[in-house]
Short mmCIF file of C-alpha atoms in Angstrom, two decimals:
data_model
loop_
_atom_site.label_atom_id
_atom_site.label_comp_id
_atom_site.label_asym_id
_atom_site.label_seq_id
_atom_site.Cartn_x
_atom_site.Cartn_y
_atom_site.Cartn_z
CA LYS V 71 178.11 128.79 109.68
CA GLU V 72 177.00 130.43 113.07
CA ALA V 73 179.71 131.19 115.55
CA ASP V 74 179.43 129.29 118.96
CA GLN V 75 181.61 131.69 120.98
CA LEU V 76 183.19 135.11 120.84
CA PRO V 77 186.80 135.45 119.69
CA PRO V 78 189.29 135.55 122.47
CA HIS V 79 189.67 138.86 124.37
CA GLN V 80 192.60 140.96 123.21
CA SER V 81 194.86 143.20 125.22
CA TYR V 82 192.93 146.32 124.23
CA ASP V 83 189.34 147.59 124.45
CA CYS V 84 187.68 150.08 122.08
CA PRO V 85 185.34 152.45 123.88
CA VAL V 86 182.45 154.14 122.25
CA ASN V 87 182.62 157.66 123.52
CA LEU V 88 179.44 159.97 123.16
CA LEU V 89 179.44 163.70 122.51
CA SER V 90 179.02 165.21 125.95
CA ASN V 91 176.74 168.04 124.83
CA GLU V 92 174.30 165.73 122.98
CA LYS V 93 171.11 164.41 124.43
CA LEU V 94 170.04 160.76 124.08
CA GLN V 95 167.09 160.49 121.79
CA VAL V 96 164.26 158.19 122.38
CA GLY V 97 162.97 156.42 119.31
CA GLN V 98 159.43 155.36 118.42
CA ILE V 99 158.04 152.12 119.80
CA TYR V 100 156.15 149.90 117.39
CA SER V 101 154.29 146.58 117.72
CA LEU V 102 155.74 143.50 116.36
CA SER V 103 153.75 140.58 114.98
CA GLU V 104 153.75 137.14 116.72
CA LEU V 105 156.26 135.78 114.31
CA GLU V 106 158.61 138.74 114.80
CA LEU V 107 158.32 138.42 118.50
CA ALA V 108 159.10 134.68 118.42
CA VAL V 109 162.24 135.41 116.12
CA LEU V 110 163.31 138.14 118.50
CA TRP V 111 163.00 136.10 121.71
CA ASP V 112 164.75 133.26 119.99
CA PHE V 113 167.62 135.56 119.08
CA ILE V 114 167.80 137.01 122.67
CA ASP V 115 167.79 133.62 124.29
CA LYS V 116 170.32 131.98 121.99
CA ASN V 117 172.73 134.86 122.20
CA LEU V 118 172.38 135.44 126.02
CA TRP V 119 173.24 131.79 126.44
CA LYS V 120 176.29 132.04 124.10
CA GLY V 121 177.42 135.17 125.87
CA PHE V 122 177.35 137.33 122.66
CA ILE V 123 174.91 139.81 124.37
CA ARG V 124 174.23 140.61 128.07
CA THR V 125 171.44 142.38 129.97
CA SER V 126 171.94 146.04 130.37
CA THR V 127 170.52 149.00 132.26
CA SER V 128 171.65 151.52 129.63
CA PRO V 129 169.30 154.44 128.95
CA LEU V 130 169.97 153.98 125.18
CA ALA V 131 168.44 151.22 123.06
CA ALA V 132 168.67 150.50 119.39
CA LEU V 133 165.69 150.05 117.10
CA VAL V 134 165.15 146.37 116.01
CA LEU V 135 163.84 145.74 112.54
CA PHE V 136 163.19 142.70 110.55
CA VAL V 137 163.86 142.16 106.86
CA LYS V 138 162.49 139.12 104.98
CA LYS V 139 164.90 137.00 103.24
CA LYS V 140 164.32 135.27 99.77
CA LEU V 141 163.01 132.18 101.35
CA GLY V 142 160.60 134.09 103.68
CA GLU V 143 162.70 133.89 106.91
CA LEU V 144 163.15 136.92 108.94
CA HIS V 145 166.49 138.54 109.34
CA LEU V 146 166.96 140.78 112.51
CA CYS V 147 168.61 144.10 112.08
CA CYS V 148 169.64 146.77 114.62
CA ASP V 149 169.39 150.37 113.68
CA TYR V 150 172.30 152.30 115.23
CA LEU V 151 171.63 155.51 113.28
CA LYS V 152 170.71 157.57 116.41
CA LEU V 153 173.74 156.29 118.40
CA ASN V 154 176.10 156.86 115.51
CA ALA V 155 174.83 160.51 115.39
CA ILE V 156 176.08 161.27 118.88
CA THR V 157 179.30 159.19 118.82
CA VAL V 158 182.78 160.85 118.85
CA ARG V 159 184.48 160.07 115.58
CA ASN V 160 187.93 158.65 115.96
CA ARG V 161 189.98 159.86 113.13
CA TYR V 162 193.18 157.96 113.33
CA PRO V 163 195.07 156.88 110.28
CA LEU V 164 195.12 153.14 109.66
CA PRO V 165 198.50 151.64 109.15
CA LEU V 166 199.36 150.14 105.87
CA ILE V 167 199.26 146.36 105.76
CA LEU V 168 202.22 145.02 103.66
CA ASN V 169 201.98 141.54 102.32
#
């Protein structure tokens, strides 16, 4: 089932820090089919309305790809490979969760 809202905000935020000496890379632009464009605009409209995404003026954007599901539906995927390459890795030990 699809979520209708985001989970409640917690008392902490997790920033995504970028390496200071790295330059933001611009990816290739490719054309989408009419069906892919329709699925993309449907995703954007639905998730803007729900508040899951918001408009941005960021100089960085992620590549959007579509993968066909078994029944022929298109599944939207975001490629964060270039963003992950310039992200500061937080290496904190995770606490053990005891039952």
